[in-house]
mmCIF file of C-alpha atoms in Angstrom:
data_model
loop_
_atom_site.group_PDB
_atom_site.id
_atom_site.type_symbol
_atom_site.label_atom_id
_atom_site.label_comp_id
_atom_site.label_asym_id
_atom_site.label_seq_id
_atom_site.Cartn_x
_atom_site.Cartn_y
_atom_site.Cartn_z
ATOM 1 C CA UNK A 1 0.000 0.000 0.000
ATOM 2 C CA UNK A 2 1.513 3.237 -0.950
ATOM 3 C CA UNK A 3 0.265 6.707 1.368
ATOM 4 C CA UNK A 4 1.399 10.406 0.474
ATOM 5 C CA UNK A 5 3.245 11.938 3.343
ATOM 6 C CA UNK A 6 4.444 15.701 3.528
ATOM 7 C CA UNK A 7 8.107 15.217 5.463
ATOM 8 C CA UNK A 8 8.699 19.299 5.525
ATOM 9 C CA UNK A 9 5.723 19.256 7.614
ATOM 10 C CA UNK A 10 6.185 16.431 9.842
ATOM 11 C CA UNK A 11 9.824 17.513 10.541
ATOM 12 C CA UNK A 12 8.037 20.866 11.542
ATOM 13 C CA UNK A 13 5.750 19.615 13.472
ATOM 14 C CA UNK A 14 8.460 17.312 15.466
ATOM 15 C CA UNK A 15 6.712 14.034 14.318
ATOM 16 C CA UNK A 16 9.567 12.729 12.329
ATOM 17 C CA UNK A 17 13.368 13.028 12.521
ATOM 18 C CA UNK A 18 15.438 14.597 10.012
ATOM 19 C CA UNK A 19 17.061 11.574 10.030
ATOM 20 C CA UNK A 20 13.982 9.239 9.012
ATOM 21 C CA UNK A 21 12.899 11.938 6.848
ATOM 22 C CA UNK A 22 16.568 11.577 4.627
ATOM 23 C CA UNK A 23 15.664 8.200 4.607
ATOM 24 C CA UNK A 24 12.475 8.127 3.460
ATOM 25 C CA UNK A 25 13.117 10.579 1.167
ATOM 26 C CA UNK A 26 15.856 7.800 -0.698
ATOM 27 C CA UNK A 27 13.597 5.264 -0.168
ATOM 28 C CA UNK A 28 10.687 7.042 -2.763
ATOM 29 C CA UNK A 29 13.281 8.514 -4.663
ATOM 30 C CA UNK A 30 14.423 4.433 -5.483
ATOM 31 C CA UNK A 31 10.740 3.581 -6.066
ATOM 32 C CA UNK A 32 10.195 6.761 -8.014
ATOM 33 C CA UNK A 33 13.382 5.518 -10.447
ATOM 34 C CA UNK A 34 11.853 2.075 -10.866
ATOM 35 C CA UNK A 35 8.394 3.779 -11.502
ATOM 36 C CA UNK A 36 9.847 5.892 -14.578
ATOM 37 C CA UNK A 37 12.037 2.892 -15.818
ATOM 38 C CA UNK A 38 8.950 0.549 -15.702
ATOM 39 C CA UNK A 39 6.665 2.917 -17.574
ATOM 40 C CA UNK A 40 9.258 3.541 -20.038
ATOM 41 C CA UNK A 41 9.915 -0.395 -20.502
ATOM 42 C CA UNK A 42 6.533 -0.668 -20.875
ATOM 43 C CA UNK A 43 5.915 1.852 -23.815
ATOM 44 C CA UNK A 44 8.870 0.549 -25.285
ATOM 45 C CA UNK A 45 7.448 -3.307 -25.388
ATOM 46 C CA UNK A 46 4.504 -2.212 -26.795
ATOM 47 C CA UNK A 47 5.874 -0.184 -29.238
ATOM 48 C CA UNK A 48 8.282 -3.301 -30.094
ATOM 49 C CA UNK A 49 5.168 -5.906 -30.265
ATOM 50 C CA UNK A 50 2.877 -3.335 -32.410
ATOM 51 C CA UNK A 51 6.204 -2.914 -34.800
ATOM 52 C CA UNK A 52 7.086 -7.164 -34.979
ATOM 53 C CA UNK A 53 3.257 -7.770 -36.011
ATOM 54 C CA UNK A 54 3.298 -4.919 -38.680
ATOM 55 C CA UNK A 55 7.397 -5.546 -40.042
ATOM 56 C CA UNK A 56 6.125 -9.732 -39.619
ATOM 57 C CA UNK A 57 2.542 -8.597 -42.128
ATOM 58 C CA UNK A 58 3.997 -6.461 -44.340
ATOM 59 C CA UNK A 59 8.019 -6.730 -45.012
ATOM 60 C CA UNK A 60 7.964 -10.295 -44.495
ATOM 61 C CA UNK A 61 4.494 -10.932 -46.164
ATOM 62 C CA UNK A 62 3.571 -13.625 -42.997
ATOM 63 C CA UNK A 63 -0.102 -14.637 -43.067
ATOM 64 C CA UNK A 64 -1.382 -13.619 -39.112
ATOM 65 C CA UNK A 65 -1.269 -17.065 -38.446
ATOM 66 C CA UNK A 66 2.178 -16.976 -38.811
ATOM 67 C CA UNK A 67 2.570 -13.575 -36.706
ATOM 68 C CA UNK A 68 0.228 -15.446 -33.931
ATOM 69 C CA UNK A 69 2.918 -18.536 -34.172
ATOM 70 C CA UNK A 70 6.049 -16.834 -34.044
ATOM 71 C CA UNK A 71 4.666 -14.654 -30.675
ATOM 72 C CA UNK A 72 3.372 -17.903 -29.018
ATOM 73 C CA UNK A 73 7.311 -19.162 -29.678
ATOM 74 C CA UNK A 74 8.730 -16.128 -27.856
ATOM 75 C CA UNK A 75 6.555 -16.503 -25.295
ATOM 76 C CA UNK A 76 7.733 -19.979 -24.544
ATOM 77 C CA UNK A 77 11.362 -18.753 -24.688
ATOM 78 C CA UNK A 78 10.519 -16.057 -22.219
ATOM 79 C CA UNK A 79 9.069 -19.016 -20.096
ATOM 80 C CA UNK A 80 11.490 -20.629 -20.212
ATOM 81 C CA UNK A 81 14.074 -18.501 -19.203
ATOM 82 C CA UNK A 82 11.183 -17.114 -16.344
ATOM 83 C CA UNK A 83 13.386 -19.731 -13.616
ATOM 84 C CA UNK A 84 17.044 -18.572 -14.005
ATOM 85 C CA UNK A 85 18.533 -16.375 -12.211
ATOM 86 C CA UNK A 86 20.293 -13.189 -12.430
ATOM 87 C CA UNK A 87 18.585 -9.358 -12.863
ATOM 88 C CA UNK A 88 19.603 -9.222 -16.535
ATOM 89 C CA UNK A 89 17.839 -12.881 -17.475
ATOM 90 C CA UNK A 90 14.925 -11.868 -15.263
ATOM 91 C CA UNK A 91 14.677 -8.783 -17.524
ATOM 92 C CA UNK A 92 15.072 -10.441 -20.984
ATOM 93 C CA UNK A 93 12.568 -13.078 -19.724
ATOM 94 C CA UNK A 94 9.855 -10.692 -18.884
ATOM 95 C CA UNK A 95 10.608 -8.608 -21.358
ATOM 96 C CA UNK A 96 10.432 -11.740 -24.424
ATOM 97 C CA UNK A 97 7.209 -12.579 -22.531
ATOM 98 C CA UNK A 98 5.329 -9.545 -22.698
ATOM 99 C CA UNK A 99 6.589 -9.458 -26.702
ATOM 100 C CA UNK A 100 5.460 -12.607 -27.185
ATOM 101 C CA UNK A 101 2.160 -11.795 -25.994
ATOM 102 C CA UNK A 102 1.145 -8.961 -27.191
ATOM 103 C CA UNK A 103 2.624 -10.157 -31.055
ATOM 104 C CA UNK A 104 1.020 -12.936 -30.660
ATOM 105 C CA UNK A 105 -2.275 -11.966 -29.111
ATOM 106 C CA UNK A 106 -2.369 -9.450 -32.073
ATOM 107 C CA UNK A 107 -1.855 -11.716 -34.669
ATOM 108 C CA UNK A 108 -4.073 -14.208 -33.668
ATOM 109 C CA UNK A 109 -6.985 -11.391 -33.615
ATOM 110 C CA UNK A 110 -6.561 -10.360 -36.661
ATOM 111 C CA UNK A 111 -6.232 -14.023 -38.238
ATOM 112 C CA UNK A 112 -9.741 -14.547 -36.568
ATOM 113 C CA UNK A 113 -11.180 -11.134 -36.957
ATOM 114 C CA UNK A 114 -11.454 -9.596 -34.085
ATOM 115 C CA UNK A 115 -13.731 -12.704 -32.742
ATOM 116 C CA UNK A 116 -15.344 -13.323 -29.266
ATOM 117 C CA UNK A 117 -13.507 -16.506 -28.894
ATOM 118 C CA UNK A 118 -10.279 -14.611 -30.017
ATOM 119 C CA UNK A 119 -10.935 -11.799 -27.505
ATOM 120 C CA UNK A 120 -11.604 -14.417 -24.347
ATOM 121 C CA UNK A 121 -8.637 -16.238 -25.408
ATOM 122 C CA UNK A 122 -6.157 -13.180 -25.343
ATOM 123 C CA UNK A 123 -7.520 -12.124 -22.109
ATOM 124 C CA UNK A 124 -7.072 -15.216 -20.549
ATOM 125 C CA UNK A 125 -3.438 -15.133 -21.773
ATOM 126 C CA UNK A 126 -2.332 -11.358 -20.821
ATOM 127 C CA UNK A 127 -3.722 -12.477 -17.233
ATOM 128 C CA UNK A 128 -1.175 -15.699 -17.228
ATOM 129 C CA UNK A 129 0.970 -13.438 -18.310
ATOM 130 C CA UNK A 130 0.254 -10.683 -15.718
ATOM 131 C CA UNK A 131 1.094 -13.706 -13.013
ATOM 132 C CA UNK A 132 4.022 -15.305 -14.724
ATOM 133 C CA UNK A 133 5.797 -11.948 -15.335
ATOM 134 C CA UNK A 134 4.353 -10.197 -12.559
ATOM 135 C CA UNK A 135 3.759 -7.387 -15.263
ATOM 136 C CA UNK A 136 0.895 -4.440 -14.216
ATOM 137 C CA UNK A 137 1.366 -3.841 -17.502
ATOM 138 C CA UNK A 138 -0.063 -7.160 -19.009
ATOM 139 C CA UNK A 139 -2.425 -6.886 -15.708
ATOM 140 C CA UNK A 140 -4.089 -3.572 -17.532
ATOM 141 C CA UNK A 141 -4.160 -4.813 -20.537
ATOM 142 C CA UNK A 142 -5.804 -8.024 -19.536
ATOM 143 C CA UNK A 143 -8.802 -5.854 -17.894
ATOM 144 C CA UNK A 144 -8.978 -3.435 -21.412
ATOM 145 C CA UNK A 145 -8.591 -7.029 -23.351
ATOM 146 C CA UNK A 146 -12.137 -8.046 -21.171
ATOM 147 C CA UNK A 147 -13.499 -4.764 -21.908
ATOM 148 C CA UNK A 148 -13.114 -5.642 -25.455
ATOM 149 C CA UNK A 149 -15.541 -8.917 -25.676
ATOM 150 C CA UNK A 150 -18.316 -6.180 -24.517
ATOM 151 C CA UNK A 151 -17.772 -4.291 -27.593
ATOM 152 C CA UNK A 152 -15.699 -1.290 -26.028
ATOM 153 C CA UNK A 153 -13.356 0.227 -28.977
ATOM 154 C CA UNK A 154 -10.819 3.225 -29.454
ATOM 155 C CA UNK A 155 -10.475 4.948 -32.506
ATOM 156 C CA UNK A 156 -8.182 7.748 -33.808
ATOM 157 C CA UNK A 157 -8.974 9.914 -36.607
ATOM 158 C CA UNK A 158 -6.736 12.530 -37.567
ATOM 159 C CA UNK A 159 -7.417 15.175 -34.485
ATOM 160 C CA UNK A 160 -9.775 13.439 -32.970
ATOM 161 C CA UNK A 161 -9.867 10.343 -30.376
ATOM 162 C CA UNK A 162 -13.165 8.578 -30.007
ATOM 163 C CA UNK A 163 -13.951 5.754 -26.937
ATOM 164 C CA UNK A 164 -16.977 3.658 -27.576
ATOM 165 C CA UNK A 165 -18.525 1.210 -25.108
ATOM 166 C CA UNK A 166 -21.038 -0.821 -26.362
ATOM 167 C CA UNK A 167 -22.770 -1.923 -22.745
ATOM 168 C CA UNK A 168 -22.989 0.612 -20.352
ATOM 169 C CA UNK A 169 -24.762 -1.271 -18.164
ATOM 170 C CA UNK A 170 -23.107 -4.442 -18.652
ATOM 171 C CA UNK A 171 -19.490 -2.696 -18.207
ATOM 172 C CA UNK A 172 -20.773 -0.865 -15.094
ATOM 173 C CA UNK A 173 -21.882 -3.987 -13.178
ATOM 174 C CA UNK A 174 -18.786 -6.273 -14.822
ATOM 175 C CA UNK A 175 -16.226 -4.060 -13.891
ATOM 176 C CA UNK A 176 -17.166 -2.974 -10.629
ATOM 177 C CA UNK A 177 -17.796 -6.721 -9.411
ATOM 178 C CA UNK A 178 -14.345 -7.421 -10.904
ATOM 179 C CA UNK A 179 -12.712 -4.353 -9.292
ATOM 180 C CA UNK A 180 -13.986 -5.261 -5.413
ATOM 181 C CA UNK A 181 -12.393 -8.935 -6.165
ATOM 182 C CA UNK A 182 -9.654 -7.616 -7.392
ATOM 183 C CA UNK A 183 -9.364 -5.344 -4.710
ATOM 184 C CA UNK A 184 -9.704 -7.877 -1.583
ATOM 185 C CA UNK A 185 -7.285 -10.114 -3.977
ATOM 186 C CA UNK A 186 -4.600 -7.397 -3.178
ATOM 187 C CA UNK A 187 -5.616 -7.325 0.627
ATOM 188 C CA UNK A 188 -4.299 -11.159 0.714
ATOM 189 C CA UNK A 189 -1.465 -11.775 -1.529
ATOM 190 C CA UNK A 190 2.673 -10.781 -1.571
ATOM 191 C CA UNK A 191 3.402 -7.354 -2.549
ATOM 192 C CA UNK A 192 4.233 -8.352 -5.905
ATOM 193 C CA UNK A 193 1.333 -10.072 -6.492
ATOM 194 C CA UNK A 194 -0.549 -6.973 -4.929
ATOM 195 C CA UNK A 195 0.256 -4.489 -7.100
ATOM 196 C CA UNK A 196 -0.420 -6.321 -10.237
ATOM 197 C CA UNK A 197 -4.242 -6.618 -8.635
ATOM 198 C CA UNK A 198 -4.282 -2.814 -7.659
ATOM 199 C CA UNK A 199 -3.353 -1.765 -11.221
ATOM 200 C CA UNK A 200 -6.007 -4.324 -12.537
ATOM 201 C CA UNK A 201 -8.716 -3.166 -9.872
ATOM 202 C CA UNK A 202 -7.346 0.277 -10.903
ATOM 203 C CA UNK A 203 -8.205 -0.354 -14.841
ATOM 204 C CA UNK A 204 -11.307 -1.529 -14.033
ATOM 205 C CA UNK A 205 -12.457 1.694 -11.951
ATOM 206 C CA UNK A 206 -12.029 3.626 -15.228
ATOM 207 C CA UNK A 207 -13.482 1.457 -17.434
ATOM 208 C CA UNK A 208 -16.395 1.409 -14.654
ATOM 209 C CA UNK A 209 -16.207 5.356 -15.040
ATOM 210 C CA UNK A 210 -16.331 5.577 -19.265
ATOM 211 C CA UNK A 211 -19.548 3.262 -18.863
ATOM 212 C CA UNK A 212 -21.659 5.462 -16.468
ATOM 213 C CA UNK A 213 -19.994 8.530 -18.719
ATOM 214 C CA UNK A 214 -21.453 6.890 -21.903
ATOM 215 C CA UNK A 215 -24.929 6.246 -20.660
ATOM 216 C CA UNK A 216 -25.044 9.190 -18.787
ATOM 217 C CA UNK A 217 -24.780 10.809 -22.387
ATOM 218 C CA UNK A 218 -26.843 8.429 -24.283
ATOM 219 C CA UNK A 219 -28.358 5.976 -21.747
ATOM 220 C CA UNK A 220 -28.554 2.255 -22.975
ATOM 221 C CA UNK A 221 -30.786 -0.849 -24.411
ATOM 222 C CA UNK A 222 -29.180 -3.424 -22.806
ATOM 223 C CA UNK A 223 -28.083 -4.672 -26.233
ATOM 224 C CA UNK A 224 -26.287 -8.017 -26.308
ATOM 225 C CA UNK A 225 -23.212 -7.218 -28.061
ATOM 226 C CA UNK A 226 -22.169 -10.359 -31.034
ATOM 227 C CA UNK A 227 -19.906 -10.608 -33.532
ATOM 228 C CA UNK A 228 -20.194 -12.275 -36.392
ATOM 229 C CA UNK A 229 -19.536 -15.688 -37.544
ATOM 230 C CA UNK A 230 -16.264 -16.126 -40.686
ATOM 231 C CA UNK A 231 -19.485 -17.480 -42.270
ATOM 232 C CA UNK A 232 -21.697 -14.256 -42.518
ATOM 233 C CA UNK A 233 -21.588 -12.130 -45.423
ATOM 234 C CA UNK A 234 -20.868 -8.812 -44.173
ATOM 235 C CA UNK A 235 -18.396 -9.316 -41.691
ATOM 236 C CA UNK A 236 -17.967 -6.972 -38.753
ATOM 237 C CA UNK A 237 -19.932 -6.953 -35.172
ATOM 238 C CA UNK A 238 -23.536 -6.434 -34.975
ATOM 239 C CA UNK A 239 -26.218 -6.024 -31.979
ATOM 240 C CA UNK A 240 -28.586 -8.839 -31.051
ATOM 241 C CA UNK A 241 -31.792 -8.227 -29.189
ATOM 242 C CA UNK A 242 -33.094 -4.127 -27.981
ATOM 243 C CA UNK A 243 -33.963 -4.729 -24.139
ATOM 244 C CA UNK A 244 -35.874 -2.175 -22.030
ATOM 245 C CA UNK A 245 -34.004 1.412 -22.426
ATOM 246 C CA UNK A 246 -32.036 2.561 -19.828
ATOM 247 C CA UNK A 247 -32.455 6.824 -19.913
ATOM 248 C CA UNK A 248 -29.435 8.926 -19.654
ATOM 249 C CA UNK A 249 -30.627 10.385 -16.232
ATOM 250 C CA UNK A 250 -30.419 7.437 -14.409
ATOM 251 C CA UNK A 251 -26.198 6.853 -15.077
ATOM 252 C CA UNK A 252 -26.148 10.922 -14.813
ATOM 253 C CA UNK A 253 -27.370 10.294 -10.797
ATOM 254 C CA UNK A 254 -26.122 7.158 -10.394
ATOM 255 C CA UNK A 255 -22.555 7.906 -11.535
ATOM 256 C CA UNK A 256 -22.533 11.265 -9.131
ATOM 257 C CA UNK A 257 -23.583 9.240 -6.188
ATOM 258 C CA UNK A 258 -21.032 6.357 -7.224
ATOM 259 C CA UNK A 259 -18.313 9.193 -7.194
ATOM 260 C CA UNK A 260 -19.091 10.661 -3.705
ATOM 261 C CA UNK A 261 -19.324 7.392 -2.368
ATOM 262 C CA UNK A 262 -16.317 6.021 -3.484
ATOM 263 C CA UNK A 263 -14.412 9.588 -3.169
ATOM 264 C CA UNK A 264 -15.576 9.388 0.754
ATOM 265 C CA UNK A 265 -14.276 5.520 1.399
ATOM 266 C CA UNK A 266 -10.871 6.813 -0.833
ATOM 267 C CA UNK A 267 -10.239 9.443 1.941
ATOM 268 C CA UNK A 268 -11.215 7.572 4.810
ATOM 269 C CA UNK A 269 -9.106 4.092 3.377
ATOM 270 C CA UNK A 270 -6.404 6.620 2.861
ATOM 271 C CA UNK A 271 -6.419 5.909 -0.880
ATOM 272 C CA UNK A 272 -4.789 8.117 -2.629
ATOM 273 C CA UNK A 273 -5.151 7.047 -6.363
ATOM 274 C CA UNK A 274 -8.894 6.432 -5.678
ATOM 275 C CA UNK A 275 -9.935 10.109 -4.361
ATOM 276 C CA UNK A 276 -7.631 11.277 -7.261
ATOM 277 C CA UNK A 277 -9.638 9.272 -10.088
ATOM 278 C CA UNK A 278 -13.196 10.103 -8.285
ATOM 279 C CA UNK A 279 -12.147 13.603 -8.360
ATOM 280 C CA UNK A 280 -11.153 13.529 -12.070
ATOM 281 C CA UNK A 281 -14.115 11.917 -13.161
ATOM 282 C CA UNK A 282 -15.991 13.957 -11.246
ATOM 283 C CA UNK A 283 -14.907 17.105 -12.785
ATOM 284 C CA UNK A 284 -15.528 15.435 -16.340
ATOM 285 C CA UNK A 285 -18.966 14.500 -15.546
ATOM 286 C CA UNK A 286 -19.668 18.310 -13.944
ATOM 287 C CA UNK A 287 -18.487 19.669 -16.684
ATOM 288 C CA UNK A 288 -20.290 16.881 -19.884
ATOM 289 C CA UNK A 289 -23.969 17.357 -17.967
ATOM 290 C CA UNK A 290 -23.337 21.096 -17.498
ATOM 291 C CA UNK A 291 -22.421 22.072 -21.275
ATOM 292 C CA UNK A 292 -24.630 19.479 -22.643
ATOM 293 C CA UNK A 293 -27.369 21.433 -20.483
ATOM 294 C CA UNK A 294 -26.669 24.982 -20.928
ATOM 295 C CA UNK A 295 -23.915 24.773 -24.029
ATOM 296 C CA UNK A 296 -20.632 26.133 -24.614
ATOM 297 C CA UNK A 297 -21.518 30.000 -24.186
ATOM 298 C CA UNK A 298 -19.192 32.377 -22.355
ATOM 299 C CA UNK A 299 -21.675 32.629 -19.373
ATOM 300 C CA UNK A 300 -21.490 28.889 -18.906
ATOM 301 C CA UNK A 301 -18.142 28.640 -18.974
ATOM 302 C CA UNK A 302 -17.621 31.213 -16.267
ATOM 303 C CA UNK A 303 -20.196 29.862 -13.942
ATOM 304 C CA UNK A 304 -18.445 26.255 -14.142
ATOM 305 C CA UNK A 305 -14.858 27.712 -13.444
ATOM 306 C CA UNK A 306 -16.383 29.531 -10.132
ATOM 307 C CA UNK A 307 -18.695 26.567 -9.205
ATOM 308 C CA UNK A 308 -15.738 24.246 -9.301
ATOM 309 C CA UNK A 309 -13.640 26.946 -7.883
ATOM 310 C CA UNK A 310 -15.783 26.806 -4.705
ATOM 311 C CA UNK A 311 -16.058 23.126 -4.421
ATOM 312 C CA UNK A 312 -12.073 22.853 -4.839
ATOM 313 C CA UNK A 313 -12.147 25.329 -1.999
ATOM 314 C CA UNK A 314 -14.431 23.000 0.145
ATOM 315 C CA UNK A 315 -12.893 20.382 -0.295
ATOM 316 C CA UNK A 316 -9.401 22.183 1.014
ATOM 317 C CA UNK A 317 -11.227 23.231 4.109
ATOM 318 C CA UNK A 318 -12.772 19.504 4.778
ATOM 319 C CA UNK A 319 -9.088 17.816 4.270
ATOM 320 C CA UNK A 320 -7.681 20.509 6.600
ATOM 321 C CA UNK A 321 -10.706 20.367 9.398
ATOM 322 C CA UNK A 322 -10.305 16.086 9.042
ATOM 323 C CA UNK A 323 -6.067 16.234 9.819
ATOM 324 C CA UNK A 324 -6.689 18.770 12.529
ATOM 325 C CA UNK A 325 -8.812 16.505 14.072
ATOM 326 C CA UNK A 326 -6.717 13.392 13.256
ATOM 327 C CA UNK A 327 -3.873 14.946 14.718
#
């Protein structure tokens, strides 16, 4: 479990040594190194995986089969190299396992179009992987892999991102359940083993946040999301049966009382990452239900920036009134 601590202050205040404060302050600098180095690593190996699949497709003319084959084969050399020891082998194995994941995972989605079956198969692999390599990386991935067999996409177009999740309702529910389990996982398990829950619980709480901000926009059917079969003419997913709809107000409440809620148990858990995300996605839906009330006007935007101004400022006061009285 990692906590925020202000050492200035508690040196001031005569509750730590300047000694332990030194200390401490080389301890997160350590962590903070390994941090940057891990996310780096991690852009890096994806970068490397997305580049083998395309160099494998194109350059080399390999069928996706054959992309899907040669991942699964790096994988199993990263295996097996997962037992010896030494930091540099340790590296290399995680390293060709992640690779071999994600170039094969890719390849075999695109030999099988972007199927179900495909889908539950490479999320059951990134989470072996997650284990084996003890990767948060593969961890995340593994929860955005899930997210995919509900029909959530990304899409770039030049300027302009788009998000689309097919099942608010169904991502809502899914993801929260998973993010609890996850979460009582980490309460029971080695720090290693911890973090790679946290950052999977952690994935999960945002994916949990882009379904309530979806259907608070456009509410939801309850549409059960399909693909198609290779055999169907078209090609490409499709919905199944309309259900009841769901209206828009009903995420718009529920996602502002889901945000207090867990914003309050952050602060009293003393979870920092949690009352960070509640308070992001909390400004995001304040400010999606406000313009897509009033509109993007000048008046609008000025009585946002003071509302939020004076909330911010609330919020100050509370965290100062709740350490004076923990003190």
């Amino acid at each position: 479990m990692k906590i925020t601590l202000d050492l200035s202050k508690l040196v001031e205040d005569g509750k730590l040594t300047p000694a332990d404060a030194e200390r401490l302050k080389a301890l997160a600098a350590q962590e903070t190194g390994h941090l940057g180095l891990n996310i780096l690593t991690g852009f890096g190996v994806i970068a490397a995986s997305a580049g083998a699949v395309a160099i494998l497709l194109t350059a080399f003319q390999f069928t996706a089969g054959s992309a899907a084959i040669i991942g699964a084969c790096v994988f199993v050399l990263g295996l097996a190299l997962l037992g010896m020891r030494g930091e540099v082998l340790s590296l290399l194995s995680q390293t060709l396992i992640i690779i071999g994941a994600l170039t094969g995972a890719g390849g075999l989605l695109i030999y099988d179009d972007g199927s179900l079956r495909a889908a539950l198969f490479v999320t059951a692999v990134f989470t072996g992987t997650a284990i084996l390599a003890r990767s948060s990386l593969m961890a995340a991935l593994a929860v955005v892999s899930l997210a995919g067999c509900l029909g959530a996409r990304t899409g770039y177009v030049h300027a302009m991102y788009s998000l689309s999740i097919q099942e608010p309702t169904l991502t809502i529910v899914i993801f929260s359940a998973l993010a609890l389990a996850l979460y009582l996982i980490s309460l029971r398990v080695r720090a290693d083993y911890e973090r790679i829950a946290l950052t999977a619980a952690r994935m999960a709480i945002v994916l949990v946040n882009f379904g309530f901000w979806i259907g608070s926009l456009w509410g939801d059917r309850l549409r059960l999301w399909r693909y198609w079969t290779a055999n169907d003419v078209t090609g490409g997913p499709n919905f199944t049966a309309r259900g009841a709809v769901i209206p828009d107000w009903v995420f718009s409440i529920g996602w502002a009382v889901a945000l207090i809620a867990v914003g309050v148990w952050g602060v009293k858990a003393g979870r920092r990452w949690v009352v960070n995300t509640a308070a992001v996605f909390g400004g995001i839906h304040f400010y999606t239900q406000w313009f897509s009330i009033l509109g993007a006007n000048a008046f609008s935007v000025l009585l946002a920036g003071v509302i939020l101004i004076a909330i911010a400022m609330g919020l100050r006061a509370f965290n100062r009134t709740a350490a004076a009285k923990s003190a």
